[in-house]
Short mmCIF file of C-alpha atoms in Angstrom, two decimals:
data_model
loop_
_atom_site.label_atom_id
_atom_site.label_comp_id
_atom_site.label_asym_id
_atom_site.label_seq_id
_atom_site.Cartn_x
_atom_site.Cartn_y
_atom_site.Cartn_z
CA MET A 1 17.38 -12.38 -16.05
CA THR A 2 16.86 -13.06 -19.73
CA ASP A 3 14.37 -15.92 -19.32
CA LEU A 4 12.70 -14.55 -16.17
CA PRO A 5 10.22 -12.33 -18.09
CA VAL A 6 9.33 -15.33 -20.26
CA ARG A 7 8.86 -17.60 -17.25
CA THR A 8 6.73 -15.08 -15.38
CA LYS A 9 4.55 -14.49 -18.45
CA THR A 10 4.10 -18.25 -18.83
CA PHE A 11 3.27 -18.48 -15.12
CA ALA A 12 0.63 -15.75 -15.54
CA SER A 13 -0.85 -17.59 -18.52
CA ARG A 14 -1.02 -20.79 -16.49
CA ILE A 15 -2.81 -18.92 -13.69
CA ILE A 16 -5.27 -17.55 -16.25
CA ASN A 17 -5.97 -21.11 -17.41
CA MET A 18 -6.36 -22.26 -13.80
CA HIS A 19 -8.80 -19.41 -13.20
CA LEU A 20 -10.90 -20.54 -16.14
CA ALA A 21 -11.15 -24.00 -14.54
CA LEU A 22 -12.43 -22.69 -11.20
CA PRO A 23 -16.03 -23.53 -10.35
CA LYS A 24 -18.38 -20.57 -10.43
CA ASN A 25 -19.31 -19.69 -6.84
CA ASP A 26 -19.05 -16.90 -4.28
CA LEU A 27 -15.50 -17.83 -3.21
CA THR A 28 -14.13 -17.81 -6.73
CA LYS A 29 -15.72 -14.43 -7.33
CA VAL A 30 -13.27 -13.17 -4.70
CA PHE A 31 -10.26 -15.47 -5.13
CA GLY A 32 -10.31 -15.55 -8.94
CA PRO A 33 -9.82 -11.86 -9.71
CA GLN A 34 -7.26 -11.52 -6.91
CA VAL A 35 -5.05 -14.37 -8.14
CA LEU A 36 -5.32 -13.04 -11.71
CA ARG A 37 -4.22 -9.54 -10.65
CA SER A 38 -1.31 -10.69 -8.54
CA ALA A 39 0.02 -13.27 -11.03
CA THR A 40 -0.18 -10.91 -13.99
CA SER A 41 1.50 -8.22 -11.88
CA VAL A 42 4.44 -10.58 -11.30
CA ALA A 43 4.88 -10.79 -15.06
CA ALA A 44 4.38 -7.05 -15.60
CA GLN A 45 6.88 -5.98 -12.95
CA THR A 46 9.46 -8.48 -14.17
CA ARG A 47 9.02 -7.14 -17.70
CA GLU A 48 9.42 -3.58 -16.41
CA GLY A 49 12.67 -4.68 -14.78
CA LYS A 50 14.15 -5.24 -18.24
CA ARG A 51 14.40 -1.49 -18.77
CA PRO A 52 14.98 0.06 -15.35
CA LYS A 53 15.74 3.73 -14.83
CA SER A 54 18.54 2.82 -12.43
CA PRO A 55 19.95 -0.16 -10.53
CA LYS A 56 17.74 0.80 -7.56
CA ASP A 57 14.69 0.89 -9.86
CA PHE A 58 15.58 -2.62 -11.09
CA ILE A 59 15.76 -3.88 -7.51
CA SER A 60 12.45 -2.21 -6.70
CA LYS A 61 10.70 -3.82 -9.68
CA ILE A 62 11.95 -7.31 -8.84
CA GLU A 63 11.15 -6.90 -5.14
CA GLY A 64 7.65 -5.80 -6.16
CA ALA A 65 7.34 -8.92 -8.30
CA ILE A 66 8.38 -11.03 -5.30
CA GLN A 67 5.66 -9.42 -3.19
CA GLU A 68 3.06 -10.11 -5.87
CA LEU A 69 4.32 -13.69 -6.12
CA GLU A 70 3.78 -14.10 -2.38
CA GLU A 71 0.24 -12.79 -2.78
CA THR A 72 -0.36 -15.18 -5.68
CA THR A 73 0.81 -18.05 -3.48
CA LEU A 74 -1.64 -17.00 -0.77
CA TRP A 75 -4.56 -17.09 -3.21
CA LEU A 76 -3.44 -20.49 -4.50
CA GLU A 77 -3.32 -21.74 -0.91
CA LEU A 78 -6.85 -20.49 -0.28
CA ILE A 79 -8.08 -22.12 -3.48
CA GLN A 80 -6.48 -25.35 -2.31
CA ASP A 81 -7.70 -25.02 1.29
CA HIS A 82 -11.28 -24.58 0.12
CA LYS A 83 -10.97 -27.49 -2.31
CA LEU A 84 -11.93 -25.41 -5.33
CA LEU A 85 -9.56 -27.42 -7.51
CA LYS A 86 -7.85 -30.76 -7.09
CA PRO A 87 -4.39 -30.53 -5.48
CA ALA A 88 -2.80 -32.08 -8.59
CA ARG A 89 -4.03 -29.09 -10.64
CA LEU A 90 -2.25 -26.69 -8.28
CA LYS A 91 0.94 -28.64 -7.55
CA ASP A 92 2.92 -27.39 -10.56
CA LEU A 93 1.78 -23.80 -9.94
CA PHE A 94 3.06 -23.96 -6.36
CA GLN A 95 6.33 -25.42 -7.62
CA GLU A 96 6.80 -22.71 -10.23
CA ALA A 97 5.95 -19.98 -7.71
CA SER A 98 8.58 -21.38 -5.36
CA GLU A 99 11.22 -21.55 -8.10
CA LEU A 100 10.45 -18.04 -9.33
CA ASN A 101 10.66 -16.74 -5.77
CA ALA A 102 14.09 -18.34 -5.30
CA ILE A 103 15.36 -16.98 -8.64
CA MET A 104 14.10 -13.45 -8.03
CA THR A 105 15.43 -13.40 -4.48
CA THR A 106 18.87 -14.40 -5.78
CA VAL A 107 18.67 -11.73 -8.50
CA VAL A 108 17.86 -9.06 -5.91
CA ILE A 109 20.66 -10.16 -3.57
CA GLN A 110 23.18 -10.07 -6.43
CA ALA A 111 21.94 -6.67 -7.61
CA LYS A 112 22.21 -5.22 -4.10
CA ARG A 113 25.79 -6.49 -3.81
CA LYS A 114 26.70 -4.61 -7.00
CA LEU A 115 25.43 -1.28 -5.62
#
């Protein structure tokens, strides 16, 4: 868990940079703020998980981060589907989202086993 808050913050920063590269149009007025909110929420909830009130609170925070990560992935898919950025620009973001999802899912499973 020690590098997860760092990775999710870096992921959020990369999403911010991606957002800045989006063309200015009606779609990005919707997709842009949504992807920013969900990606930064992944980082925030993971950070909150560093100081949980209880083991159940820890699980809740990480599960919330997973949900936000799924939402982030949806917005990335829509950005890709509507050809707002080149696929190469999004490829690494999709990869990192997938890896973070796998890591957090494993963390939650292990934490639930300890309860």
